[in-house]
Amino acid sequence: MHKSLSLVLIAVIAGCGAKQTPYETVSIDNYTANRITRIIESKVETGSYNNVNDAIANISAEFLGTPYEANVLIGSPTQPEQLVIDFRGLDCFTYLDYVEALRKSGNKAEFVQQVIRTRYADADVSYLHRKHFFTDWSQRTPLNAQDVTAQISTHARTVLKNLNQKKEGGEFIPELSVIERNVVYIPAEFIDATVVAGLKNGDYIGIYTPISGLDVTHTGIFIRTVKGAMFRNASSMRGNNKVVDSPFLEYVKKTPGIVVLRALPVSDSDSKSMG
C-alpha cells in the first residue's frame, strides 16, 4: 500500500446518482490530484470529451509507463473499505477504473464520484459492493459497459460460471455469496484479423479463464496504433511491471480467450444506473 500521502481534500458532491457514503471527502496525494486535472483538461482541449473511443484511447495513453502495483485497494470482509484513488501505482483493474471514470468527468470532484460509480455496485463504497469481477461491469449497476463479445465473433462460446465458488468448495471472497452467470468469450483459436476488425478502439478486454469461480484473470484495453493493434494493460510480467502496449494478437493467442466489454455513452450509463 502507498504511504506518506500528501493530503488534498476534494469534496465528494452528493448526487450524480450515487448513494450517500461515509466519504464526504477523499484524501488524494498531490501527484494524483495534479494528474487528474491535467488529464481532464487535455481531454477537453483535444475535443474527445464526447467521443467514447477517442477518450478511452487518449486517457489510457496518459498512464503508459506507470508502475504496476498489486493489491492497491484497501478493504476486506473484516477490514472497512477505503476509497483509494492513487495514480502512482496501478493493477489491471484499478487502471480500468481510472480510465473509465476520467472519460466521464469534467473536474476532480466529478472524477471522485465517477470512481465510486465505476468501482462499486449501487455506488456503495463497501467491500461487498465492489465490482470484483470483470463481467460485473456489464451486469451490476451503475453499468460501465455492454458485453459485445457475441457480436464480435460467431465462434463465441457461453459458459455457465458460479463466480466466487472454488473448485474444491468454499468461496474466494467470504460473505460475497456465489454468483451464477453466463460468461461469453471468444476462444484464442478463433481470434484473428476478422475479430480485430470487429473491435473498437477503447474496447475493454478481459482475458478469460477456465478456472472455477472466476471470469477473467487479467484486463486491459484494445487500442489501434500506427504499430498495429495493441493490448494496453497494467502488466505484472517480468520485464514490464508497468502499463504497456503489448501486440494484441501475439498476446491473446497465448491465452484461453477474451471477453469484450464496450463502454457506454455517458448518458446511457447514467440512465441505466439505479437511483
Short mmCIF file of C-alpha atoms in Angstrom, two decimals:
data_model
loop_
_atom_site.label_atom_id
_atom_site.label_comp_id
_atom_site.label_asym_id
_atom_site.label_seq_id
_atom_site.Cartn_x
_atom_site.Cartn_y
_atom_site.Cartn_z
CA MET A 1 0.00 0.00 0.00
CA HIS A 2 1.12 3.56 -0.61
CA LYS A 3 2.47 5.51 2.37
CA SER A 4 3.00 9.17 3.30
CA LEU A 5 0.19 10.69 1.32
CA SER A 6 0.15 14.46 0.93
CA LEU A 7 -3.48 15.24 1.52
CA VAL A 8 -5.57 17.13 -0.96
CA LEU A 9 -9.16 17.13 0.23
CA ILE A 10 -11.71 17.02 -2.52
CA ALA A 11 -15.36 17.28 -1.63
CA VAL A 12 -17.48 14.45 -2.98
CA ILE A 13 -20.58 16.00 -4.45
CA ALA A 14 -23.83 14.47 -3.31
CA GLY A 15 -26.00 13.34 -6.16
CA CYS A 16 -24.84 12.21 -9.62
CA GLY A 17 -26.98 9.14 -8.89
CA ALA A 18 -24.63 7.99 -6.13
CA LYS A 19 -25.86 6.84 -2.76
CA GLN A 20 -24.66 8.66 0.33
CA THR A 21 -21.49 7.14 1.74
CA PRO A 22 -19.25 7.97 4.72
CA TYR A 23 -16.85 9.58 2.23
CA GLU A 24 -17.70 13.26 2.32
CA THR A 25 -14.04 13.86 1.44
CA VAL A 26 -11.33 11.69 -0.02
CA SER A 27 -7.60 12.06 0.52
CA ILE A 28 -5.56 12.24 -2.69
CA ASP A 29 -1.81 12.80 -2.97
CA ASN A 30 -0.54 15.86 -4.83
CA TYR A 31 0.80 13.86 -7.79
CA THR A 32 -2.56 12.19 -8.36
CA ALA A 33 -4.52 15.43 -7.92
CA ASN A 34 -2.34 17.21 -10.49
CA ARG A 35 -2.61 14.31 -12.93
CA ILE A 36 -6.40 14.27 -12.65
CA THR A 37 -6.54 17.96 -13.56
CA ARG A 38 -4.08 17.60 -16.43
CA ILE A 39 -5.82 14.60 -17.98
CA ILE A 40 -9.28 16.13 -17.78
CA GLU A 41 -8.05 19.43 -19.22
CA SER A 42 -6.26 17.62 -22.04
CA LYS A 43 -9.38 15.60 -22.80
CA VAL A 44 -11.46 18.77 -23.16
CA GLU A 45 -8.77 20.53 -25.23
CA THR A 46 -8.50 17.65 -27.71
CA GLY A 47 -12.27 17.53 -28.17
CA SER A 48 -12.51 13.88 -27.13
CA TYR A 49 -14.87 14.53 -24.21
CA ASN A 50 -17.98 13.27 -26.04
CA ASN A 51 -16.29 10.57 -28.10
CA VAL A 52 -16.10 7.38 -26.05
CA ASN A 53 -13.47 5.62 -28.18
CA ASP A 54 -11.13 8.61 -28.54
CA ALA A 55 -11.49 9.48 -24.86
CA ILE A 56 -10.53 5.98 -23.69
CA ALA A 57 -7.61 5.76 -26.13
CA ASN A 58 -6.23 9.18 -25.20
CA ILE A 59 -6.79 8.87 -21.46
CA SER A 60 -5.34 5.37 -21.23
CA ALA A 61 -2.20 6.59 -23.03
CA GLU A 62 -1.60 9.06 -20.20
CA PHE A 63 -0.80 6.11 -17.92
CA LEU A 64 1.76 4.38 -20.15
CA GLY A 65 4.85 3.69 -18.05
CA THR A 66 3.00 3.94 -14.73
CA PRO A 67 4.39 1.29 -12.33
CA TYR A 68 2.39 -1.86 -11.74
CA GLU A 69 1.43 -2.45 -8.13
CA ALA A 70 -0.69 -5.33 -6.87
CA ASN A 71 -3.36 -5.18 -4.18
CA VAL A 72 -3.74 -1.41 -4.24
CA LEU A 73 -7.29 -1.34 -2.88
CA ILE A 74 -7.94 -1.39 0.87
CA GLY A 75 -10.80 -3.41 2.29
CA SER A 76 -11.87 -6.98 3.07
CA PRO A 77 -14.72 -8.82 4.79
CA THR A 78 -13.04 -7.89 8.08
CA GLN A 79 -11.48 -4.52 7.18
CA PRO A 80 -13.59 -1.46 6.33
CA GLU A 81 -13.39 -0.40 2.68
CA GLN A 82 -11.41 2.74 1.94
CA LEU A 83 -11.89 4.83 -1.17
CA VAL A 84 -8.48 4.56 -2.83
CA ILE A 85 -7.54 6.98 -5.62
CA ASP A 86 -3.82 6.87 -6.35
CA PHE A 87 -2.15 7.13 -9.76
CA ARG A 88 1.38 6.27 -8.55
CA GLY A 89 0.86 2.53 -8.94
CA LEU A 90 -1.87 0.52 -10.68
CA ASP A 91 -3.08 -3.02 -11.05
CA CYS A 92 -5.04 -4.11 -14.11
CA PHE A 93 -8.47 -3.42 -12.57
CA THR A 94 -7.74 -0.04 -10.97
CA TYR A 95 -6.23 1.08 -14.28
CA LEU A 96 -9.57 0.49 -15.98
CA ASP A 97 -11.42 2.13 -13.07
CA TYR A 98 -9.50 5.35 -13.52
CA VAL A 99 -9.69 5.45 -17.31
CA GLU A 100 -13.44 4.85 -17.26
CA ALA A 101 -14.03 7.43 -14.52
CA LEU A 102 -11.85 10.07 -16.17
CA ARG A 103 -13.59 9.85 -19.50
CA LYS A 104 -16.91 10.73 -17.78
CA SER A 105 -15.57 13.60 -15.70
CA GLY A 106 -15.26 17.34 -16.22
CA ASN A 107 -13.44 18.14 -12.97
CA LYS A 108 -11.83 16.47 -9.94
CA ALA A 109 -14.98 16.36 -7.85
CA GLU A 110 -16.89 14.62 -10.66
CA PHE A 111 -13.99 12.21 -11.04
CA VAL A 112 -14.26 11.10 -7.41
CA GLN A 113 -17.97 10.40 -7.91
CA GLN A 114 -17.29 8.51 -11.12
CA VAL A 115 -14.66 6.32 -9.45
CA ILE A 116 -17.32 5.35 -6.92
CA ARG A 117 -19.87 4.63 -9.65
CA THR A 118 -17.35 2.66 -11.69
CA ARG A 119 -15.87 0.59 -8.89
CA TYR A 120 -18.90 -0.12 -6.70
CA ALA A 121 -22.32 -1.65 -7.31
CA ASP A 122 -25.11 0.78 -6.42
CA ALA A 123 -22.32 3.36 -5.89
CA ASP A 124 -22.00 1.98 -2.35
CA VAL A 125 -18.41 2.22 -1.10
CA SER A 126 -18.07 -1.11 0.67
CA TYR A 127 -16.07 -4.26 0.08
CA LEU A 128 -19.04 -6.48 -0.72
CA HIS A 129 -20.36 -3.91 -3.23
CA ARG A 130 -17.02 -3.69 -5.03
CA LYS A 131 -17.25 -4.93 -8.62
CA HIS A 132 -14.85 -7.81 -8.06
CA PHE A 133 -15.43 -9.50 -11.42
CA PHE A 134 -14.79 -8.02 -14.87
CA THR A 135 -18.26 -9.00 -16.09
CA ASP A 136 -19.75 -7.04 -13.18
CA TRP A 137 -19.11 -4.00 -15.38
CA SER A 138 -21.93 -5.11 -17.69
CA GLN A 139 -24.12 -6.71 -15.03
CA ARG A 140 -24.12 -4.62 -11.85
CA THR A 141 -25.44 -1.08 -11.74
CA PRO A 142 -24.28 1.57 -12.32
CA LEU A 143 -23.35 -0.14 -15.60
CA ASN A 144 -19.97 0.71 -17.08
CA ALA A 145 -20.17 -1.22 -20.33
CA GLN A 146 -22.09 -3.56 -22.60
CA ASP A 147 -20.91 -7.11 -23.25
CA VAL A 148 -20.42 -7.28 -27.03
CA THR A 149 -18.36 -10.49 -27.13
CA ALA A 150 -21.02 -12.46 -29.03
CA GLN A 151 -21.27 -9.66 -31.60
CA ILE A 152 -17.57 -9.81 -32.38
CA SER A 153 -17.33 -13.45 -33.38
CA THR A 154 -19.70 -16.24 -34.41
CA HIS A 155 -17.33 -18.58 -32.59
CA ALA A 156 -18.07 -17.02 -29.20
CA ARG A 157 -18.87 -19.58 -26.51
CA THR A 158 -21.04 -19.29 -23.43
CA VAL A 159 -20.05 -20.94 -20.17
CA LEU A 160 -22.21 -21.00 -17.05
CA LYS A 161 -19.96 -19.91 -14.22
CA ASN A 162 -20.50 -19.92 -10.47
CA LEU A 163 -18.41 -16.87 -9.76
CA ASN A 164 -16.70 -16.80 -6.38
CA GLN A 165 -17.04 -20.57 -5.89
CA LYS A 166 -13.79 -22.50 -5.63
CA LYS A 167 -13.49 -25.83 -7.42
CA GLU A 168 -12.68 -27.63 -4.16
CA GLY A 169 -15.51 -25.87 -2.32
CA GLY A 170 -15.72 -22.66 -0.38
CA GLU A 171 -15.58 -19.12 -1.70
CA PHE A 172 -12.79 -16.85 -2.88
CA ILE A 173 -14.44 -13.92 -1.10
CA PRO A 174 -16.23 -14.93 2.10
CA GLU A 175 -19.67 -13.38 2.59
CA LEU A 176 -19.99 -12.33 -1.06
CA SER A 177 -22.01 -15.45 -1.94
CA VAL A 178 -21.88 -17.34 -5.24
CA ILE A 179 -22.96 -15.53 -8.41
CA GLU A 180 -24.37 -17.69 -11.22
CA ARG A 181 -23.55 -16.01 -14.53
CA ASN A 182 -23.25 -16.87 -18.20
CA VAL A 183 -19.81 -15.76 -19.34
CA VAL A 184 -19.32 -15.32 -23.08
CA TYR A 185 -15.81 -15.48 -24.52
CA ILE A 186 -14.00 -15.90 -27.83
CA PRO A 187 -11.53 -18.81 -27.70
CA ALA A 188 -7.99 -17.84 -28.68
CA GLU A 189 -8.00 -20.21 -31.66
CA PHE A 190 -10.70 -18.05 -33.29
CA ILE A 191 -9.13 -14.66 -32.59
CA ASP A 192 -7.85 -13.42 -35.94
CA ALA A 193 -7.84 -10.40 -38.24
CA THR A 194 -11.63 -10.61 -38.58
CA VAL A 195 -12.08 -10.37 -34.82
CA VAL A 196 -9.61 -7.50 -34.65
CA ALA A 197 -11.58 -5.68 -37.37
CA GLY A 198 -14.73 -6.00 -35.27
CA LEU A 199 -13.16 -4.47 -32.18
CA LYS A 200 -13.37 -0.75 -31.49
CA ASN A 201 -10.63 1.49 -30.21
CA GLY A 202 -11.10 1.61 -26.44
CA ASP A 203 -12.92 -1.71 -26.00
CA TYR A 204 -12.25 -3.20 -22.58
CA ILE A 205 -10.74 -6.69 -22.83
CA GLY A 206 -10.82 -9.41 -20.20
CA ILE A 207 -8.58 -12.47 -20.50
CA TYR A 208 -10.98 -15.38 -20.00
CA THR A 209 -10.05 -18.16 -17.58
CA PRO A 210 -11.42 -21.70 -17.24
CA ILE A 211 -10.61 -21.57 -13.52
CA SER A 212 -13.71 -22.29 -11.44
CA GLY A 213 -15.21 -19.26 -9.76
CA LEU A 214 -13.51 -16.64 -11.94
CA ASP A 215 -14.41 -14.97 -15.23
CA VAL A 216 -11.07 -13.42 -16.20
CA THR A 217 -7.56 -13.28 -14.80
CA HIS A 218 -6.37 -10.06 -16.44
CA THR A 219 -7.83 -6.96 -18.07
CA GLY A 220 -6.74 -4.29 -20.50
CA ILE A 221 -7.84 -2.07 -23.36
CA PHE A 222 -7.88 -2.67 -27.13
CA ILE A 223 -6.03 0.16 -28.87
CA ARG A 224 -5.27 0.81 -32.54
CA THR A 225 -1.86 2.41 -33.08
CA VAL A 226 0.45 3.14 -36.01
CA LYS A 227 2.27 -0.05 -35.00
CA GLY A 228 -0.92 -2.09 -35.17
CA ALA A 229 -3.50 -3.38 -32.69
CA MET A 230 -2.34 -3.31 -29.07
CA PHE A 231 -3.45 -4.68 -25.73
CA ARG A 232 -2.84 -1.76 -23.36
CA ASN A 233 -2.57 -3.11 -19.82
CA ALA A 234 -1.04 -2.73 -16.39
CA SER A 235 1.34 -5.64 -16.73
CA SER A 236 2.95 -7.57 -13.88
CA MET A 237 5.05 -9.61 -16.34
CA ARG A 238 8.78 -9.72 -15.74
CA GLY A 239 10.42 -7.09 -17.90
CA ASN A 240 7.31 -4.89 -17.86
CA ASN A 241 5.97 -4.22 -14.38
CA LYS A 242 4.19 -1.12 -15.69
CA VAL A 243 1.45 -0.01 -18.06
CA VAL A 244 2.48 -1.09 -21.56
CA ASP A 245 1.20 -1.69 -25.07
CA SER A 246 1.53 -5.37 -26.00
CA PRO A 247 0.89 -6.54 -29.60
CA PHE A 248 -2.74 -7.65 -29.40
CA LEU A 249 -2.82 -10.87 -31.43
CA GLU A 250 0.53 -12.05 -30.11
CA TYR A 251 -0.70 -11.54 -26.55
CA VAL A 252 -4.20 -13.02 -26.73
CA LYS A 253 -3.14 -16.04 -28.81
CA LYS A 254 -1.31 -17.27 -25.70
CA THR A 255 -4.44 -17.08 -23.55
CA PRO A 256 -7.66 -19.13 -23.31
CA GLY A 257 -9.61 -16.31 -24.97
CA ILE A 258 -11.16 -12.90 -24.46
CA VAL A 259 -14.28 -11.22 -23.11
CA VAL A 260 -15.12 -7.89 -24.78
CA LEU A 261 -16.95 -5.08 -22.99
CA ARG A 262 -17.75 -1.81 -24.77
CA ALA A 263 -18.09 1.40 -22.79
CA LEU A 264 -21.46 3.09 -22.79
CA PRO A 265 -22.04 6.72 -23.75
CA VAL A 266 -22.18 8.82 -20.60
CA SER A 267 -25.92 9.45 -20.96
CA ASP A 268 -26.62 5.71 -21.38
CA SER A 269 -24.51 4.61 -18.41
CA ASP A 270 -26.22 7.24 -16.28
CA SER A 271 -29.73 6.34 -17.39
CA LYS A 272 -29.14 2.65 -16.70
CA SER A 273 -27.94 3.32 -13.17
CA MET A 274 -30.03 2.61 -10.12
CA GLY A 275 -31.19 5.74 -8.35
#
